[in-house]
PDB file of C-alpha atoms in Angstrom:
ATOM      1  CA  LEU X   1      -0.695   3.177   6.414  1.00 92.00           C
ATOM      2  CA  VAL X   2       0.214   5.985   3.649  1.00 94.00           C
ATOM      3  CA  LYS X   3      -2.573   7.734   1.969  1.00 92.00           C
ATOM      4  CA  LEU X   4      -1.715   9.674  -0.955  1.00 92.00           C
ATOM      5  CA  TYR X   5      -3.813  12.667  -1.736  1.00 90.00           C
ATOM      6  CA  ALA X   6      -4.838  13.123  -5.652  1.00 87.00           C
ATOM      7  CA  PRO X   7      -3.339  16.022  -7.390  1.00 83.00           C
ATOM      8  CA  GLY X   8      -5.233  19.672  -6.763  1.00 77.00           C
ATOM      9  CA  CYS X   9      -7.293  18.141  -3.886  1.00 76.00           C
ATOM     10  CA  LEU X  10      -9.085  20.010  -1.615  1.00 69.00           C
ATOM     11  CA  ARG X  11      -7.623  19.594   2.004  1.00 74.00           C
ATOM     12  CA  GLU X  12      -7.577  21.310   5.460  1.00 77.00           C
ATOM     13  CA  PRO X  13      -4.380  23.511   5.468  1.00 84.00           C
ATOM     14  CA  ASP X  14      -0.775  21.931   6.733  1.00 92.00           C
ATOM     15  CA  GLU X  15      -1.435  23.987  10.268  1.00 93.00           C
ATOM     16  CA  VAL X  16      -4.782  22.245  10.891  1.00 91.00           C
ATOM     17  CA  LEU X  17      -3.161  18.847   9.741  1.00 93.00           C
ATOM     18  CA  ASP X  18      -0.355  19.517  12.340  1.00 96.00           C
ATOM     19  CA  ARG X  19      -2.335  20.651  14.916  1.00 96.00           C
ATOM     20  CA  LEU X  20      -4.690  17.418  14.641  1.00 95.00           C
ATOM     21  CA  ILE X  21      -1.282  15.294  14.422  1.00 96.00           C
ATOM     22  CA  ALA X  22      -0.403  16.915  17.369  1.00 97.00           C
ATOM     23  CA  LEU X  23      -4.074  16.540  18.980  1.00 97.00           C
ATOM     24  CA  PRO X  24      -3.271  13.019  21.231  1.00 97.00           C
ATOM     25  CA  GLU X  25      -0.074  14.510  22.909  1.00 97.00           C
ATOM     26  CA  THR X  26      -2.872  16.809  24.889  1.00 97.00           C
ATOM     27  CA  MET X  27      -5.551  14.188  25.752  1.00 97.00           C
ATOM     28  CA  THR X  28      -6.157  12.191  28.874  1.00 97.00           C
ATOM     29  CA  PRO X  29      -5.226   8.732  29.144  1.00 97.00           C
ATOM     30  CA  ARG X  30      -8.293   7.499  28.336  1.00 96.00           C
ATOM     31  CA  GLY X  31      -8.965   9.916  25.075  1.00 97.00           C
ATOM     32  CA  ARG X  32      -5.508   8.553  23.752  1.00 97.00           C
ATOM     33  CA  ARG X  33      -6.619   4.796  23.900  1.00 97.00           C
ATOM     34  CA  LEU X  34      -9.590   5.778  22.194  1.00 97.00           C
ATOM     35  CA  VAL X  35      -8.019   7.193  19.142  1.00 97.00           C
ATOM     36  CA  ASP X  36      -5.413   4.004  19.155  1.00 96.00           C
ATOM     37  CA  HIS X  37      -8.010   1.473  19.492  1.00 96.00           C
ATOM     38  CA  SER X  38     -10.980   3.196  17.396  1.00 97.00           C
ATOM     39  CA  VAL X  39      -9.458   5.662  14.918  1.00 97.00           C
ATOM     40  CA  SER X  40      -7.684   6.130  11.918  1.00 96.00           C
ATOM     41  CA  TRP X  41      -5.606   9.226  13.289  1.00 96.00           C
ATOM     42  CA  PRO X  42      -2.767  10.916  11.037  1.00 96.00           C
ATOM     43  CA  VAL X  43       0.428  10.674  13.278  1.00 96.00           C
ATOM     44  CA  THR X  44       2.661  12.843   9.840  1.00 96.00           C
ATOM     45  CA  ARG X  45       2.852  14.038   6.862  1.00 94.00           C
ATOM     46  CA  ILE X  46       4.220  12.905   4.078  1.00 94.00           C
ATOM     47  CA  VAL X  47       6.023  15.558   2.050  1.00 93.00           C
ATOM     48  CA  ASP X  48       7.446  16.104  -1.459  1.00 92.00           C
ATOM     49  CA  GLY X  49       9.734  19.204  -0.977  1.00 92.00           C
ATOM     50  CA  SER X  50       7.486  21.908   0.604  1.00 90.00           C
ATOM     51  CA  SER X  51       3.999  20.331  -0.481  1.00 90.00           C
ATOM     52  CA  THR X  52       2.053  17.774   1.569  1.00 92.00           C
ATOM     53  CA  VAL X  53       1.416  15.072  -0.466  1.00 92.00           C
ATOM     54  CA  GLY X  54      -0.306  12.458   1.883  1.00 92.00           C
ATOM     55  CA  VAL X  55      -0.506  11.368   5.552  1.00 94.00           C
ATOM     56  CA  ALA X  56       0.432   8.116   7.781  1.00 96.00           C
ATOM     57  CA  LEU X  57      -1.887   7.158   9.505  1.00 94.00           C
ATOM     58  CA  ALA X  58      -2.860   3.467  11.493  1.00 92.00           C
ATOM     59  CA  LYS X  59      -4.708   0.673   9.280  1.00 93.00           C
ATOM     60  CA  ALA X  60      -7.761  -0.683  10.363  1.00 95.00           C
ATOM     61  CA  PRO X  61      -7.138  -4.429  12.294  1.00 95.00           C
ATOM     62  CA  ALA X  62      -8.131  -7.391  10.635  1.00 95.00           C
ATOM     63  CA  GLU X  63     -10.861  -7.786  13.180  1.00 94.00           C
ATOM     64  CA  PHE X  64     -13.026  -4.651  11.415  1.00 96.00           C
ATOM     65  CA  TYR X  65     -12.669  -7.201   7.784  1.00 94.00           C
ATOM     66  CA  ALA X  66     -15.172 -10.271   6.992  1.00 90.00           C
ATOM     67  CA  PRO X  67     -15.394 -12.247   4.490  1.00 88.00           C
ATOM     68  CA  PHE X  68     -17.826 -11.627   1.790  1.00 86.00           C
ATOM     69  CA  ARG X  69     -19.416 -13.303  -0.928  1.00 84.00           C
ATOM     70  CA  LEU X  70     -19.776 -11.281  -4.420  1.00 82.00           C
ATOM     71  CA  LEU X  71     -22.628 -11.281  -7.021  1.00 82.00           C
ATOM     72  CA  SER X  72     -19.604 -13.408  -8.773  1.00 88.00           C
ATOM     73  CA  GLU X  73     -19.731 -16.213  -6.259  1.00 86.00           C
ATOM     74  CA  GLU X  74     -16.126 -14.996  -5.157  1.00 89.00           C
ATOM     75  CA  THR X  75     -15.289 -14.084  -1.618  1.00 89.00           C
ATOM     76  CA  GLU X  76     -13.283 -11.267  -0.503  1.00 90.00           C
ATOM     77  CA  ARG X  77     -12.237  -9.718   2.747  1.00 92.00           C
ATOM     78  CA  ARG X  78     -14.040  -6.269   2.948  1.00 91.00           C
ATOM     79  CA  PRO X  79     -14.313  -4.078   5.895  1.00 94.00           C
ATOM     80  CA  LEU X  80     -17.580  -4.260   8.010  1.00 93.00           C
ATOM     81  CA  GLU X  81     -19.161  -0.777   7.283  1.00 92.00           C
ATOM     82  CA  ILE X  82     -21.767   0.515   9.665  1.00 91.00           C
ATOM     83  CA  ASP X  83     -24.568   0.236   6.975  1.00 87.00           C
ATOM     84  CA  HIS X  84     -23.895  -3.686   7.458  1.00 87.00           C
ATOM     85  CA  LEU X  85     -25.526  -3.401  10.973  1.00 87.00           C
ATOM     86  CA  MET X  86     -28.751  -2.684   8.795  1.00 83.00           C
ATOM     87  CA  PRO X  87     -28.767  -3.870   5.132  1.00 72.00           C
ATOM     88  CA  LEU X  88     -31.456  -2.344   2.705  1.00 67.00           C
ATOM     89  CA  ARG X  89     -32.107  -5.292   0.977  1.00 72.00           C
ATOM     90  CA  SER X  90     -33.960  -8.287   2.084  1.00 77.00           C
ATOM     91  CA  GLY X  91     -31.403 -11.203   1.306  1.00 80.00           C
ATOM     92  CA  ASP X  92     -27.821  -9.323   1.741  1.00 81.00           C
ATOM     93  CA  TYR X  93     -26.924 -11.289   4.765  1.00 84.00           C
ATOM     94  CA  GLU X  94     -27.740 -14.642   2.983  1.00 82.00           C
ATOM     95  CA  GLN X  95     -25.860 -13.384  -0.342  1.00 81.00           C
ATOM     96  CA  TRP X  96     -23.071 -12.246   1.593  1.00 79.00           C
ATOM     97  CA  GLU X  97     -23.338 -15.759   3.407  1.00 81.00           C
ATOM     98  CA  MET X  98     -23.117 -13.430   6.741  1.00 83.00           C
ATOM     99  CA  ALA X  99     -25.052 -14.221  10.017  1.00 86.00           C
ATOM    100  CA  PRO X 100     -26.925 -10.918  11.054  1.00 88.00           C
ATOM    101  CA  PRO X 101     -25.499  -8.756  13.644  1.00 89.00           C
ATOM    102  CA  THR X 102     -27.263  -8.940  17.079  1.00 90.00           C
ATOM    103  CA  TRP X 103     -29.269  -6.318  18.431  1.00 91.00           C
ATOM    104  CA  ASP X 104     -26.556  -6.450  21.487  1.00 93.00           C
ATOM    105  CA  GLU X 105     -23.766  -6.048  18.994  1.00 92.00           C
ATOM    106  CA  ARG X 106     -25.592  -3.042  16.907  1.00 92.00           C
ATOM    107  CA  ARG X 107     -26.112  -1.460  20.883  1.00 95.00           C
ATOM    108  CA  ARG X 108     -22.212  -1.896  21.327  1.00 96.00           C
ATOM    109  CA  VAL X 109     -21.683  -0.064  17.860  1.00 95.00           C
ATOM    110  CA  ALA X 110     -23.765   2.579  18.418  1.00 95.00           C
ATOM    111  CA  ARG X 111     -22.491   3.321  21.836  1.00 96.00           C
ATOM    112  CA  HIS X 112     -18.588   2.768  20.657  1.00 96.00           C
ATOM    113  CA  LEU X 113     -19.539   4.995  17.607  1.00 95.00           C
ATOM    114  CA  LEU X 114     -20.854   7.738  20.199  1.00 96.00           C
ATOM    115  CA  GLN X 115     -17.583   8.087  22.579  1.00 97.00           C
ATOM    116  CA  VAL X 116     -15.416   8.770  19.119  1.00 97.00           C
ATOM    117  CA  ALA X 117     -18.017  11.397  18.810  1.00 94.00           C
ATOM    118  CA  ASP X 118     -18.079  12.442  21.884  1.00 96.00           C
ATOM    119  CA  LEU X 119     -14.241  12.759  21.601  1.00 97.00           C
ATOM    120  CA  PHE X 120     -13.887  14.823  18.639  1.00 95.00           C
ATOM    121  CA  GLU X 121     -16.452  17.208  20.512  1.00 93.00           C
ATOM    122  CA  ARG X 122     -14.273  17.305  24.022  1.00 95.00           C
ATOM    123  CA  TYR X 123     -11.336  18.484  21.823  1.00 95.00           C
ATOM    124  CA  GLY X 124     -13.482  20.741  19.107  1.00 93.00           C
ATOM    125  CA  VAL X 125     -12.774  18.403  16.400  1.00 93.00           C
ATOM    126  CA  VAL X 126     -14.874  18.948  13.213  1.00 90.00           C
ATOM    127  CA  TYR X 127     -15.435  15.819  11.510  1.00 87.00           C
ATOM    128  CA  GLY X 128     -16.696  16.215   8.466  1.00 77.00           C
ATOM    129  CA  ASP X 129     -16.899  12.821   6.671  1.00 78.00           C
ATOM    130  CA  TRP X 130     -19.439  10.836   8.764  1.00 79.00           C
ATOM    131  CA  SER X 131     -20.813   8.246   6.236  1.00 82.00           C
ATOM    132  CA  TYR X 132     -21.383   4.660   6.617  1.00 82.00           C
ATOM    133  CA  SER X 133     -18.269   4.552   4.868  1.00 87.00           C
ATOM    134  CA  ASN X 134     -16.019   5.621   6.926  1.00 92.00           C
ATOM    135  CA  ALA X 135     -16.822   3.389  10.281  1.00 95.00           C
ATOM    136  CA  PHE X 136     -16.102   0.042  10.575  1.00 96.00           C
ATOM    137  CA  TRP X 137     -17.153  -2.783  13.493  1.00 95.00           C
ATOM    138  CA  ALA X 138     -16.056  -5.235  14.576  1.00 94.00           C
ATOM    139  CA  ARG X 139     -18.166  -8.928  15.241  1.00 92.00           C
ATOM    140  CA  ARG X 140     -19.031  -9.545  18.975  1.00 89.00           C
ATOM    141  CA  SER X 141     -16.850  -6.954  20.327  1.00 92.00           C
ATOM    142  CA  GLY X 142     -19.217  -4.042  18.843  1.00 92.00           C
ATOM    143  CA  ARG X 143     -15.353  -2.065  18.652  1.00 95.00           C
ATOM    144  CA  ILE X 144     -15.332   0.697  15.907  1.00 96.00           C
ATOM    145  CA  PHE X 145     -12.686   2.017  13.743  1.00 97.00           C
ATOM    146  CA  VAL X 146     -12.789   5.558  12.140  1.00 97.00           C
ATOM    147  CA  ILE X 147     -11.612   6.099   8.672  1.00 95.00           C
ATOM    148  CA  ASP X 148     -10.354   9.838   6.889  1.00 90.00           C
ATOM    149  CA  VAL X 149     -10.138  11.735  10.146  1.00 92.00           C
ATOM    150  CA  ASP X 150      -6.931  13.604   8.326  1.00 91.00           C
ATOM    151  CA  GLY X 151      -9.671  15.543   6.506  1.00 86.00           C
ATOM    152  CA  CYS X 152     -11.133  17.096   9.748  1.00 89.00           C
ATOM    153  CA  GLY X 153     -10.855  20.691  11.090  1.00 87.00           C
ATOM    154  CA  PHE X 154     -11.219  22.713  14.347  1.00 89.00           C
ATOM    155  CA  GLY X 155     -13.994  24.954  15.621  1.00 82.00           C
ATOM    156  CA  THR X 156     -17.549  25.281  15.967  1.00 70.00           C
ATOM    157  CA  ARG X 157     -19.784  24.739  12.774  1.00 62.00           C
ATOM    158  CA  GLY X 158     -23.280  24.905  12.880  1.00 59.00           C
ATOM    159  CA  TRP X 159     -24.015  23.018   9.152  1.00 54.00           C
ATOM    160  CA  VAL X 160     -21.273  20.634   8.200  1.00 55.00           C
ATOM    161  CA  GLU X 161     -21.661  20.632   4.259  1.00 55.00           C
ATOM    162  CA  THR X 162     -19.609  19.140   1.576  1.00 54.00           C
ATOM    163  CA  HIS X 163     -20.031  20.690  -1.663  1.00 51.00           C
ATOM    164  CA  GLY X 164     -19.224  17.798  -4.789  1.00 51.00           C
ATOM    165  CA  TRP X 165     -17.307  15.539  -2.431  1.00 50.00           C
ATOM    166  CA  ALA X 166     -14.770  18.394  -1.096  1.00 53.00           C
ATOM    167  CA  MET X 167     -13.123  19.037   2.332  1.00 51.00           C
ATOM    168  CA  PRO X 168     -15.879  20.825   4.526  1.00 48.00           C
ATOM    169  CA  GLY X 169     -15.559  24.672   4.392  1.00 46.00           C
ATOM    170  CA  LEU X 170     -13.469  24.625   1.277  1.00 46.00           C
ATOM    171  CA  ARG X 171     -14.834  25.289  -2.222  1.00 42.00           C
ATOM    172  CA  PRO X 172     -14.115  24.613  -5.575  1.00 42.00           C
TER     173      PRO X 172
END
């Protein structure tokens, strides 16, 4: 998948992105397997001249998508986002024509998500975009797939804050 950045988009410097791209080569085999199966990790920068204009990264496999019935009565395949584990409104599962996830599925999703968070912590990766829409899950297996990793930084931050949807640590 190629992700192109909007012109003028605030993002981490190229050196940080290059370090992130190279990081899996330094990981244990178990860490690399987790990246391969559960993270949309950037593999290269897309450049135009001397400017980075995007990245190439893994696309979420089909198992992370499900058919959703829309209000228009049409059905569309969409990612199963983490917030689909516990909808806020009564009747969402019926409207989507989807069986509610079991408690066992929910536990597996939580366990897999914590494994990715642990991987980030072990390698000093600061993922500043934890949100319900940036982690997908698969029915039955509980596997997860985290996206938007190209915006990660490194180091420690006591508090990660995003101002106006800008990348953490960068101000307009």
